[in-house]
């Protein structure tokens, strides 16, 4: 039983016994002394929905979750789980010669930036002139490609990226593409990190929703349920809970760590950062979130409602080594 409370995600009124504790930052990213925990704020249904969905992707299928969690000993390697075939790739190139190709990111020690590496994949030329890329384990049979949409008779109609030509040929033959020799196949060797600026905004929505939830949880932790159930937060709420695309752009990304003086890996503070600030130039309430201080995600929580949240300016550093949480000064 218990009294009626409102869940900040589904906005339903439910008895307090139907609510479960929710960590502001998912426990998979470390346990911390006096950790920020939401009580009677998120209902059990929403909590389970997030835990089985977007938060699993964040923990297993991002560079921060899939690699850095293990490198930094937040998790033991024996616990490593990959999303495998269900895993979603984070990044697709948006324009240029390799538009549509799949890449994943690498941390670069050189300048603190992010390098990208192509995934092994094969692209098929479409009638519109673009290529449609498929990962090696997802190559469709020739019969399943809608022939009217593709231009497969054309020379260079198949593009092989980042895989052994013989492997590609074997797979293509198995899928009904008759490949006698590789004259007709393009195997570029100029595929490198110069595509950086074109890919940075295309991190998968699922991951962004999980990141946005961390920011929204943080806001709820400090400002309380009554504050975050206001309608100004409905777009971000629906994006997190249902994946509904908002009318205003809600997300962005900044290469490199949170602090601009920490471009070099050796200087990076090891931990997670959550900060919320009102940005008058954007007229928005903005959360900046960095997991392992690797890359900074920018989430717009609400827009054009200055009066309601001008007082908000807050940030915390989740210190992975010391397992404590430190308040940050935001200038
Ligand atoms: Zn709920």
Coordinates of C-alpha atoms and ligand atoms in Angstrom, one line a residue:
X1 CA 0.0 0.0 0.0
X2 CA 1.4 3.4 0.9
X3 CA 0.6 6.9 -0.3
X4 CA 0.2 7.9 -4.0
X5 CA 3.3 9.2 -5.7
X6 CA 4.1 10.2 -9.3
X7 CA 6.7 8.6 -11.4
X8 CA 9.0 11.1 -13.1
X9 CA 9.1 9.1 -16.3
X10 CA 5.6 7.7 -17.0
X11 CA 3.9 10.4 -14.9
X12 CA 1.5 7.8 -13.5
X13 CA 0.3 8.0 -9.9
X14 CA 1.1 4.8 -8.1
X15 CA 1.3 3.6 -4.5
X16 CA 4.8 4.1 -3.0
X17 CA 5.3 0.3 -2.6
X18 CA 5.3 0.2 -6.4
X19 CA 8.4 2.4 -6.6
X20 CA 12.0 1.1 -6.6
X21 CA 15.3 2.7 -5.8
X22 CA 17.1 4.1 -8.9
X23 CA 20.7 5.1 -8.9
X24 CA 21.4 8.5 -10.6
X25 CA 24.3 6.8 -12.4
X26 CA 23.7 3.1 -13.2
X27 CA 25.5 0.8 -10.8
X28 CA 27.3 -0.8 -13.7
X29 CA 29.6 2.3 -13.7
X30 CA 30.8 1.8 -10.2
X31 CA 29.7 2.0 -6.6
X32 CA 30.4 5.1 -4.7
X33 CA 30.2 6.2 -1.1
X34 CA 27.0 8.1 -0.4
X35 CA 25.9 7.4 -3.9
X36 CA 23.1 9.5 -5.3
X37 CA 19.9 7.4 -5.2
X38 CA 16.4 8.3 -6.1
X39 CA 13.8 7.0 -3.7
X40 CA 10.0 7.1 -4.5
X41 CA 10.8 8.8 -7.7
X42 CA 10.9 6.1 -10.4
X43 CA 8.3 3.4 -10.5
X44 CA 9.2 -0.3 -10.7
X45 CA 7.8 -0.7 -14.2
X46 CA 9.9 2.2 -15.6
X47 CA 13.0 1.0 -13.6
X48 CA 12.8 -2.5 -15.1
X49 CA 12.2 -1.1 -18.5
X50 CA 15.4 1.0 -18.4
X51 CA 17.4 -1.7 -16.7
X52 CA 16.6 -4.3 -19.4
X53 CA 16.8 -1.9 -22.2
X54 CA 18.8 1.3 -22.7
X55 CA 21.0 0.9 -19.7
X56 CA 22.1 -2.5 -20.8
X57 CA 23.2 -1.0 -24.1
X58 CA 25.1 1.8 -22.3
X59 CA 26.9 -0.7 -20.1
X60 CA 27.8 -3.2 -22.8
X61 CA 27.7 -1.6 -26.2
X62 CA 29.5 1.7 -25.9
X63 CA 33.2 2.4 -25.8
X64 CA 32.9 3.7 -22.3
X65 CA 30.8 0.8 -21.1
X66 CA 32.3 -2.0 -23.2
X67 CA 35.9 -1.1 -22.9
X68 CA 36.7 1.5 -20.3
X69 CA 34.7 -0.2 -17.6
X70 CA 37.1 -3.1 -17.8
X71 CA 40.3 -1.2 -18.4
X72 CA 39.6 0.8 -15.3
X73 CA 38.7 -2.2 -13.2
X74 CA 35.1 -1.1 -12.5
X75 CA 34.3 -4.5 -13.7
X76 CA 36.4 -7.6 -13.9
X77 CA 37.2 -8.9 -17.4
X78 CA 35.5 -12.2 -16.5
X79 CA 32.2 -10.3 -16.3
X80 CA 32.6 -9.0 -19.8
X81 CA 29.5 -9.4 -21.9
X82 CA 29.0 -8.2 -25.4
X83 CA 25.7 -7.4 -26.9
X84 CA 26.8 -9.6 -29.7
X85 CA 24.6 -9.6 -32.7
X86 CA 21.9 -7.7 -30.9
X87 CA 24.4 -4.9 -30.3
X88 CA 23.8 -1.7 -32.1
X89 CA 26.6 0.1 -33.7
X90 CA 27.1 3.6 -32.5
X91 CA 28.3 5.5 -35.4
X92 CA 27.6 5.7 -39.1
X93 CA 29.4 8.2 -41.4
X94 CA 26.9 10.8 -42.4
X95 CA 28.4 12.3 -45.6
X96 CA 31.2 12.1 -48.0
X97 CA 32.8 9.2 -49.9
X98 CA 32.0 6.7 -47.2
X99 CA 28.6 7.9 -46.3
X100 CA 26.6 5.1 -44.6
X101 CA 29.7 3.1 -43.5
X102 CA 29.9 1.7 -40.0
X103 CA 32.7 2.7 -37.7
X104 CA 33.6 2.4 -34.0
X105 CA 35.6 4.8 -31.9
X106 CA 39.0 4.5 -30.3
X107 CA 40.6 6.7 -27.7
X108 CA 43.6 8.5 -29.0
X109 CA 46.5 9.2 -26.7
X110 CA 48.0 11.6 -29.2
X111 CA 45.7 14.5 -28.8
X112 CA 42.9 13.3 -26.6
X113 CA 40.6 13.1 -29.6
X114 CA 38.6 10.2 -30.8
X115 CA 39.8 8.1 -33.7
X116 CA 37.4 6.0 -35.7
X117 CA 38.0 2.6 -37.1
X118 CA 35.9 1.0 -39.8
X119 CA 34.0 -2.2 -39.1
X120 CA 34.4 -5.0 -41.5
X121 CA 31.6 -4.5 -44.0
X122 CA 30.4 -4.6 -47.5
X123 CA 28.6 -1.9 -49.3
X124 CA 26.3 -2.2 -52.3
X125 CA 25.7 0.6 -54.7
X126 CA 22.2 1.9 -54.8
X127 CA 20.5 3.5 -57.7
X128 CA 20.6 6.9 -56.0
X129 CA 24.4 6.7 -56.0
X130 CA 24.9 6.0 -52.3
X131 CA 26.1 2.7 -50.9
X132 CA 24.1 0.6 -48.4
X133 CA 26.6 -1.1 -46.0
X134 CA 26.1 -4.4 -44.3
X135 CA 28.3 -5.9 -41.6
X136 CA 29.8 -9.2 -42.5
X137 CA 27.4 -11.3 -40.5
X138 CA 24.4 -9.3 -41.9
X139 CA 25.1 -9.5 -45.7
X140 CA 21.8 -10.3 -47.4
X141 CA 21.4 -12.9 -50.0
X142 CA 21.3 -11.4 -53.5
X143 CA 17.7 -12.4 -53.9
X144 CA 16.8 -10.4 -50.8
X145 CA 18.2 -7.2 -52.1
X146 CA 15.5 -5.3 -53.9
X147 CA 17.1 -5.2 -57.4
X148 CA 15.3 -2.1 -58.4
X149 CA 16.9 -0.1 -55.6
X150 CA 20.4 -1.3 -56.4
X151 CA 22.8 -0.9 -59.3
X152 CA 24.6 -4.2 -59.0
X153 CA 25.6 -4.5 -62.7
X154 CA 27.7 -1.5 -62.5
X155 CA 31.4 -1.9 -62.1
X156 CA 32.5 -0.9 -58.6
X157 CA 29.0 -1.7 -57.4
X158 CA 30.4 -3.5 -54.4
X159 CA 32.7 -1.9 -51.9
X160 CA 34.6 -3.9 -49.3
X161 CA 35.8 -2.1 -46.2
X162 CA 38.2 -3.3 -43.5
X163 CA 38.1 -7.0 -44.3
X164 CA 40.3 -9.5 -46.0
X165 CA 39.4 -9.6 -49.7
X166 CA 39.3 -13.4 -49.7
X167 CA 36.9 -13.5 -46.8
X168 CA 34.7 -11.0 -48.5
X169 CA 34.7 -12.9 -51.7
X170 CA 33.8 -16.1 -49.9
X171 CA 30.9 -14.5 -48.2
X172 CA 29.7 -12.8 -51.3
X173 CA 29.8 -16.0 -53.3
X174 CA 27.8 -17.8 -50.5
X175 CA 25.2 -15.0 -50.8
X176 CA 24.7 -15.5 -54.5
X177 CA 27.0 -12.7 -55.8
X178 CA 29.2 -14.1 -58.5
X179 CA 32.6 -12.6 -57.9
X180 CA 35.2 -13.9 -60.3
X181 CA 37.9 -11.5 -59.4
X182 CA 38.3 -8.3 -57.5
X183 CA 38.6 -5.9 -60.4
X184 CA 35.0 -5.0 -59.9
X185 CA 35.2 -4.5 -56.2
X186 CA 36.5 -1.4 -54.6
X187 CA 38.8 -1.9 -51.6
X188 CA 39.7 1.6 -50.5
X189 CA 42.8 2.1 -48.4
X190 CA 42.3 5.7 -47.5
X191 CA 39.7 5.1 -44.9
X192 CA 40.9 6.8 -41.7
X193 CA 40.2 9.3 -39.0
X194 CA 39.8 12.3 -41.2
X195 CA 36.0 11.5 -41.1
X196 CA 36.0 12.4 -37.5
X197 CA 34.0 15.6 -37.7
X198 CA 31.3 14.0 -39.8
X199 CA 30.5 11.2 -37.5
X200 CA 30.4 12.9 -34.1
X201 CA 26.7 13.5 -34.0
X202 CA 25.5 10.1 -34.9
X203 CA 25.9 8.2 -31.7
X204 CA 23.1 5.8 -31.4
X205 CA 19.8 7.1 -30.0
X206 CA 19.6 4.2 -27.5
X207 CA 22.9 5.3 -25.9
X208 CA 21.9 9.0 -25.9
X209 CA 18.6 8.1 -24.1
X210 CA 20.6 6.2 -21.4
X211 CA 22.9 9.2 -21.1
X212 CA 20.0 11.7 -21.0
X213 CA 18.4 9.6 -18.3
X214 CA 21.5 10.1 -16.1
X215 CA 21.2 13.9 -16.6
X216 CA 17.5 13.8 -15.8
X217 CA 17.9 11.6 -12.8
X218 CA 20.5 14.0 -11.5
X219 CA 18.2 16.9 -12.0
X220 CA 15.4 15.0 -10.1
X221 CA 17.8 14.1 -7.3
X222 CA 18.6 17.8 -6.6
X223 CA 15.4 19.5 -7.6
X224 CA 12.8 16.9 -6.6
X225 CA 9.8 15.3 -8.3
X226 CA 7.6 18.4 -8.4
X227 CA 10.2 20.3 -10.3
X228 CA 10.9 17.7 -13.0
X229 CA 7.3 16.7 -13.7
X230 CA 6.7 20.2 -15.1
X231 CA 5.7 20.1 -18.8
X232 CA 8.9 21.9 -19.9
X233 CA 10.5 18.5 -19.4
X234 CA 8.0 16.5 -21.4
X235 CA 10.1 16.4 -24.6
X236 CA 13.2 15.0 -22.8
X237 CA 11.0 12.7 -20.7
X238 CA 9.3 11.2 -23.7
X239 CA 12.7 10.8 -25.5
X240 CA 14.1 8.9 -22.6
X241 CA 11.1 6.8 -21.8
X242 CA 9.7 6.1 -25.3
X243 CA 12.4 7.2 -27.7
X244 CA 10.0 9.8 -29.1
X245 CA 12.0 12.1 -31.3
X246 CA 11.8 15.6 -29.9
X247 CA 10.9 18.7 -32.0
X248 CA 13.9 20.6 -30.7
X249 CA 17.4 19.2 -31.0
X250 CA 18.2 17.7 -27.6
X251 CA 21.6 16.2 -28.0
X252 CA 25.1 17.0 -28.9
X253 CA 28.6 15.8 -28.3
X254 CA 31.9 17.2 -27.6
X255 CA 35.1 15.3 -28.4
X256 CA 37.4 14.6 -25.6
X257 CA 37.2 14.9 -21.9
X258 CA 35.0 17.3 -19.9
X259 CA 37.9 19.6 -18.9
X260 CA 39.6 21.2 -21.8
X261 CA 42.9 21.2 -20.0
X262 CA 42.9 17.5 -19.8
X263 CA 43.3 16.6 -23.4
X264 CA 46.2 14.3 -22.7
X265 CA 45.2 10.9 -21.3
X266 CA 47.8 11.0 -18.5
X267 CA 46.3 14.1 -17.0
X268 CA 42.7 12.9 -17.2
X269 CA 40.9 12.5 -13.9
X270 CA 39.5 9.0 -13.8
X271 CA 35.9 9.2 -13.2
X272 CA 32.5 10.3 -14.4
X273 CA 31.1 13.8 -14.5
X274 CA 27.6 15.0 -14.4
X275 CA 27.0 18.8 -14.6
X276 CA 23.9 20.8 -15.2
X277 CA 23.9 24.5 -16.1
X278 CA 21.6 27.1 -17.6
X279 CA 23.1 28.4 -20.8
X280 CA 21.7 31.7 -21.8
X281 CA 23.1 31.8 -25.3
X282 CA 21.1 28.6 -26.1
X283 CA 18.3 29.5 -23.7
X284 CA 18.4 26.0 -22.5
X285 CA 19.0 23.9 -19.4
X286 CA 21.9 21.7 -20.4
X287 CA 23.4 18.6 -18.9
X288 CA 27.0 17.6 -19.7
X289 CA 27.8 14.0 -19.0
X290 CA 31.1 12.3 -19.3
X291 CA 31.7 8.6 -18.5
X292 CA 35.3 8.0 -17.5
X293 CA 36.0 11.6 -18.6
X294 CA 36.4 10.2 -22.1
X295 CA 33.9 12.0 -24.3
X296 CA 31.3 14.6 -23.3
X297 CA 27.7 14.2 -24.1
X298 CA 25.5 17.3 -24.1
X299 CA 21.8 16.9 -23.5
X300 CA 19.4 19.8 -23.6
X301 CA 16.9 19.1 -20.8
X302 CA 14.5 22.0 -21.4
X303 CA 14.4 25.1 -23.4
X304 CA 13.1 28.7 -23.1
X305 CA 11.9 28.6 -19.5
X306 CA 14.5 30.7 -17.8
X307 CA 12.4 31.7 -14.8
X308 CA 12.0 28.2 -13.6
X309 CA 15.5 27.1 -13.6
X310 CA 17.9 30.0 -13.6
X311 CA 19.2 29.0 -10.2
X312 CA 20.5 25.6 -11.4
X313 CA 24.2 25.3 -11.7
X314 CA 25.7 22.1 -10.3
X315 CA 28.2 19.4 -11.0
X316 CA 29.7 16.3 -9.5
X317 CA 32.7 14.2 -10.1
X318 CA 32.3 10.5 -9.5
X319 CA 35.8 9.4 -8.5
X320 CA 36.3 5.9 -9.7
X321 CA 39.5 5.2 -7.9
X322 CA 38.5 6.7 -4.5
X323 CA 34.9 5.6 -4.9
X324 CA 33.6 8.9 -3.7
X325 CA 31.6 11.8 -5.2
X326 CA 33.0 15.3 -5.2
X327 CA 31.2 18.5 -5.8
X328 CA 32.6 20.5 -8.7
X329 CA 32.8 24.3 -9.0
X330 CA 31.3 25.4 -12.2
X331 CA 32.8 28.9 -12.4
Ligands
LIG1 ZN1 7.0 5.0 -14.2

